[in-house]
Amino acid sequence: VLESLPKSVLAGIVIASVLRLVDPRPVFRFWKLGRVQFATAAITYVAALVLAPRLDLAVVLGVGVATLVHLWRELRIQVPADYEDGVLHVRPSGVLYFASAPGLEDAVNNLLAEHPSTERLRVDLDGLGRLDVTGAMALRSLLKEVREAGIEAEVCNVPPQLRRIVRRVLADDLAEEC
């Protein structure tokens, strides 16, 4: 039935049919929700348009970008702190595991250097979303080094999802109350 139609007309029919499937509005909603998610979605969207008909490559690119973003976020650990009356109170937030542990160690060492009169270090874990064995062991090692420097050290406010591992690895470091 369509054999007698010119190819340009057939192409127009295909484009008109597919155009309804190409809707950039969901991608722009990410702009309001998060810039990094928007960038990931936009890169994947543009790649799908540029690499067509090889959409599999665009999907692989999108998965790769999302993986890199995830790793970038997991490597960063925030360490807000306050100092009062000889007590340095640090509240790491994020994920503490083997790759982010050096960031916590560096931050605590820098804070201790800024406050040489520190008598006690309190590590408040309620900002951590996840803690694995290597992160807990790194924290234990950090607390040991702090104690060897003559500073009391303790862990407090352990969230429910971390209690099991903290009890196993950091049982001696838990404060009675914080």
Tab-separated table of C-alpha atoms in Angstrom:
chain	number	residue	atom	x	y	z
A	1	VAL	CA	0.000	0.000	0.000
A	2	LEU	CA	2.829	2.401	0.865
A	3	GLU	CA	5.118	1.283	-1.970
A	4	SER	CA	4.025	4.031	-4.362
A	5	LEU	CA	4.688	6.848	-1.847
A	6	PRO	CA	7.968	8.742	-2.126
A	7	LYS	CA	10.583	8.014	0.536
A	8	SER	CA	10.354	11.565	1.861
A	9	VAL	CA	6.643	11.065	2.616
A	10	LEU	CA	7.387	7.753	4.341
A	11	ALA	CA	10.127	9.468	6.340
A	12	GLY	CA	7.652	12.194	7.346
A	13	ILE	CA	5.167	9.570	8.528
A	14	VAL	CA	7.850	7.839	10.610
A	15	ILE	CA	9.085	11.145	12.076
A	16	ALA	CA	5.535	12.256	12.920
A	17	SER	CA	4.890	8.921	14.635
A	18	VAL	CA	8.136	8.951	16.606
A	19	LEU	CA	8.017	12.650	17.493
A	20	ARG	CA	5.413	11.968	20.152
A	21	LEU	CA	7.850	9.540	21.779
A	22	VAL	CA	10.588	12.197	22.040
A	23	ASP	CA	9.543	14.280	25.014
A	24	PRO	CA	12.279	16.349	26.692
A	25	ARG	CA	10.005	17.600	29.504
A	26	PRO	CA	10.892	14.781	31.953
A	27	VAL	CA	14.572	15.602	31.479
A	28	PHE	CA	13.942	19.271	32.285
A	29	ARG	CA	12.068	18.287	35.455
A	30	PHE	CA	15.417	17.009	36.707
A	31	TRP	CA	16.687	20.599	36.500
A	32	LYS	CA	14.424	21.477	39.420
A	33	LEU	CA	15.242	18.307	41.359
A	34	GLY	CA	19.009	18.183	40.954
A	35	ARG	CA	21.593	19.581	38.593
A	36	VAL	CA	23.746	16.438	38.559
A	37	GLN	CA	20.773	14.234	37.666
A	38	PHE	CA	19.825	16.733	34.972
A	39	ALA	CA	23.319	16.625	33.477
A	40	THR	CA	23.314	12.824	33.478
A	41	ALA	CA	19.873	12.655	31.859
A	42	ALA	CA	20.736	15.378	29.330
A	43	ILE	CA	23.958	13.623	28.304
A	44	THR	CA	22.066	10.364	27.826
A	45	TYR	CA	19.260	12.111	25.920
A	46	VAL	CA	21.628	13.929	23.559
A	47	ALA	CA	23.655	10.760	23.053
A	48	ALA	CA	20.477	8.890	22.103
A	49	LEU	CA	19.680	11.514	19.480
A	50	VAL	CA	23.241	11.708	18.130
A	51	LEU	CA	23.963	7.987	18.138
A	52	ALA	CA	20.618	6.881	16.681
A	53	PRO	CA	19.919	4.150	15.687
A	54	ARG	CA	22.581	2.772	18.111
A	55	LEU	CA	20.570	3.537	21.261
A	56	ASP	CA	22.404	0.771	23.083
A	57	LEU	CA	25.554	2.918	23.021
A	58	ALA	CA	23.635	5.890	24.420
A	59	VAL	CA	22.271	3.746	27.242
A	60	VAL	CA	25.753	2.410	28.031
A	61	LEU	CA	27.070	5.986	28.063
A	62	GLY	CA	24.257	7.054	30.397
A	63	VAL	CA	24.942	4.147	32.762
A	64	GLY	CA	28.642	5.018	32.714
A	65	VAL	CA	27.979	8.678	33.538
A	66	ALA	CA	25.576	7.679	36.328
A	67	THR	CA	28.186	5.292	37.748
A	68	LEU	CA	30.869	7.987	37.717
A	69	VAL	CA	28.509	10.437	39.433
A	70	HIS	CA	27.689	7.832	42.079
A	71	LEU	CA	31.371	7.114	42.743
A	72	TRP	CA	32.155	10.840	42.873
A	73	ARG	CA	29.464	11.339	45.499
A	74	GLU	CA	30.483	8.279	47.510
A	75	LEU	CA	34.090	9.470	47.710
A	76	ARG	CA	33.134	12.749	49.337
A	77	ILE	CA	32.433	12.742	53.034
A	78	GLN	CA	31.373	15.945	54.744
A	79	VAL	CA	32.782	16.572	58.220
A	80	PRO	CA	31.091	19.521	59.926
A	81	ALA	CA	32.507	20.211	63.367
A	82	ASP	CA	32.313	22.532	66.330
A	83	TYR	CA	34.670	23.175	69.180
A	84	GLU	CA	33.697	24.178	72.687
A	85	ASP	CA	35.450	23.928	76.053
A	86	GLY	CA	38.163	21.541	74.867
A	87	VAL	CA	35.718	19.219	73.089
A	88	LEU	CA	35.939	18.804	69.333
A	89	HIS	CA	32.638	17.434	68.093
A	90	VAL	CA	32.703	16.076	64.520
A	91	ARG	CA	29.638	14.895	62.601
A	92	PRO	CA	30.654	13.030	59.444
A	93	SER	CA	27.885	12.723	56.889
A	94	GLY	CA	27.700	10.593	53.796
A	95	VAL	CA	29.096	7.098	53.399
A	96	LEU	CA	32.125	5.897	55.343
A	97	TYR	CA	33.981	3.077	53.597
A	98	PHE	CA	37.532	2.360	52.463
A	99	ALA	CA	37.545	5.050	49.771
A	100	SER	CA	36.071	7.865	51.879
A	101	ALA	CA	37.880	7.032	55.145
A	102	PRO	CA	41.021	9.011	54.216
A	103	GLY	CA	38.830	12.106	53.811
A	104	LEU	CA	37.528	11.690	57.361
A	105	GLU	CA	41.029	11.138	58.714
A	106	ASP	CA	42.360	14.224	56.935
A	107	ALA	CA	39.460	16.358	58.127
A	108	VAL	CA	39.831	15.256	61.764
A	109	ASN	CA	43.614	15.726	61.693
A	110	ASN	CA	43.176	19.228	60.229
A	111	LEU	CA	40.580	20.088	62.864
A	112	LEU	CA	42.849	18.837	65.645
A	113	ALA	CA	45.682	20.968	64.231
A	114	GLU	CA	43.364	24.005	64.246
A	115	HIS	CA	42.405	23.309	67.867
A	116	PRO	CA	45.595	22.188	69.638
A	117	SER	CA	43.963	22.497	73.077
A	118	THR	CA	41.464	19.721	72.300
A	119	GLU	CA	41.000	17.389	75.262
A	120	ARG	CA	38.203	15.218	73.877
A	121	LEU	CA	37.065	14.151	70.410
A	122	ARG	CA	33.444	13.145	69.955
A	123	VAL	CA	32.464	11.524	66.676
A	124	ASP	CA	28.723	11.771	66.136
A	125	LEU	CA	27.654	9.142	63.580
A	126	ASP	CA	24.011	10.147	63.100
A	127	GLY	CA	24.851	11.801	59.758
A	128	LEU	CA	26.247	8.640	58.200
A	129	GLY	CA	23.971	6.830	55.807
A	130	ARG	CA	26.168	3.782	55.516
A	131	LEU	CA	29.255	2.364	57.208
A	132	ASP	CA	31.073	-0.781	56.140
A	133	VAL	CA	33.681	-2.842	57.966
A	134	THR	CA	36.618	-1.053	56.352
A	135	GLY	CA	35.165	2.340	57.271
A	136	ALA	CA	34.567	1.216	60.851
A	137	MET	CA	38.112	-0.146	61.080
A	138	ALA	CA	39.514	3.122	59.711
A	139	LEU	CA	37.485	5.018	62.313
A	140	ARG	CA	38.780	2.696	65.043
A	141	SER	CA	42.330	3.327	63.849
A	142	LEU	CA	41.747	7.090	63.837
A	143	LEU	CA	40.376	6.988	67.392
A	144	LYS	CA	43.398	4.950	68.501
A	145	GLU	CA	45.784	7.528	67.002
A	146	VAL	CA	43.890	10.340	68.707
A	147	ARG	CA	44.120	8.548	72.070
A	148	GLU	CA	47.836	7.959	71.558
A	149	ALA	CA	48.154	11.737	71.157
A	150	GLY	CA	46.654	12.121	74.652
A	151	ILE	CA	43.119	13.070	73.598
A	152	GLU	CA	40.028	11.247	74.844
A	153	ALA	CA	37.938	9.903	71.948
A	154	GLU	CA	34.465	8.448	71.715
A	155	VAL	CA	31.697	7.604	69.258
A	156	CYS	CA	28.108	8.608	69.901
A	157	ASN	CA	24.630	8.869	68.337
A	158	VAL	CA	24.881	5.716	66.265
A	159	PRO	CA	21.897	5.404	63.916
A	160	PRO	CA	19.953	2.132	63.977
A	161	GLN	CA	21.247	0.892	60.617
A	162	LEU	CA	24.857	1.168	61.851
A	163	ARG	CA	24.521	-0.241	65.378
A	164	ARG	CA	25.402	-3.824	64.518
A	165	ILE	CA	28.695	-3.034	62.830
A	166	VAL	CA	29.604	-0.334	65.358
A	167	ARG	CA	29.043	-2.786	68.222
A	168	ARG	CA	31.301	-5.323	66.521
A	169	VAL	CA	34.146	-3.023	65.504
A	170	LEU	CA	33.892	0.007	67.793
A	171	ALA	CA	32.350	-1.422	70.971
A	172	ASP	CA	35.110	-0.018	73.206
A	173	ASP	CA	34.738	3.432	71.676
A	174	LEU	CA	31.012	3.941	72.292
A	175	ALA	CA	30.082	6.728	74.694
A	176	GLU	CA	27.503	6.121	77.361
A	177	GLU	CA	25.691	9.279	76.352
A	178	CYS	CA	26.402	12.107	73.974
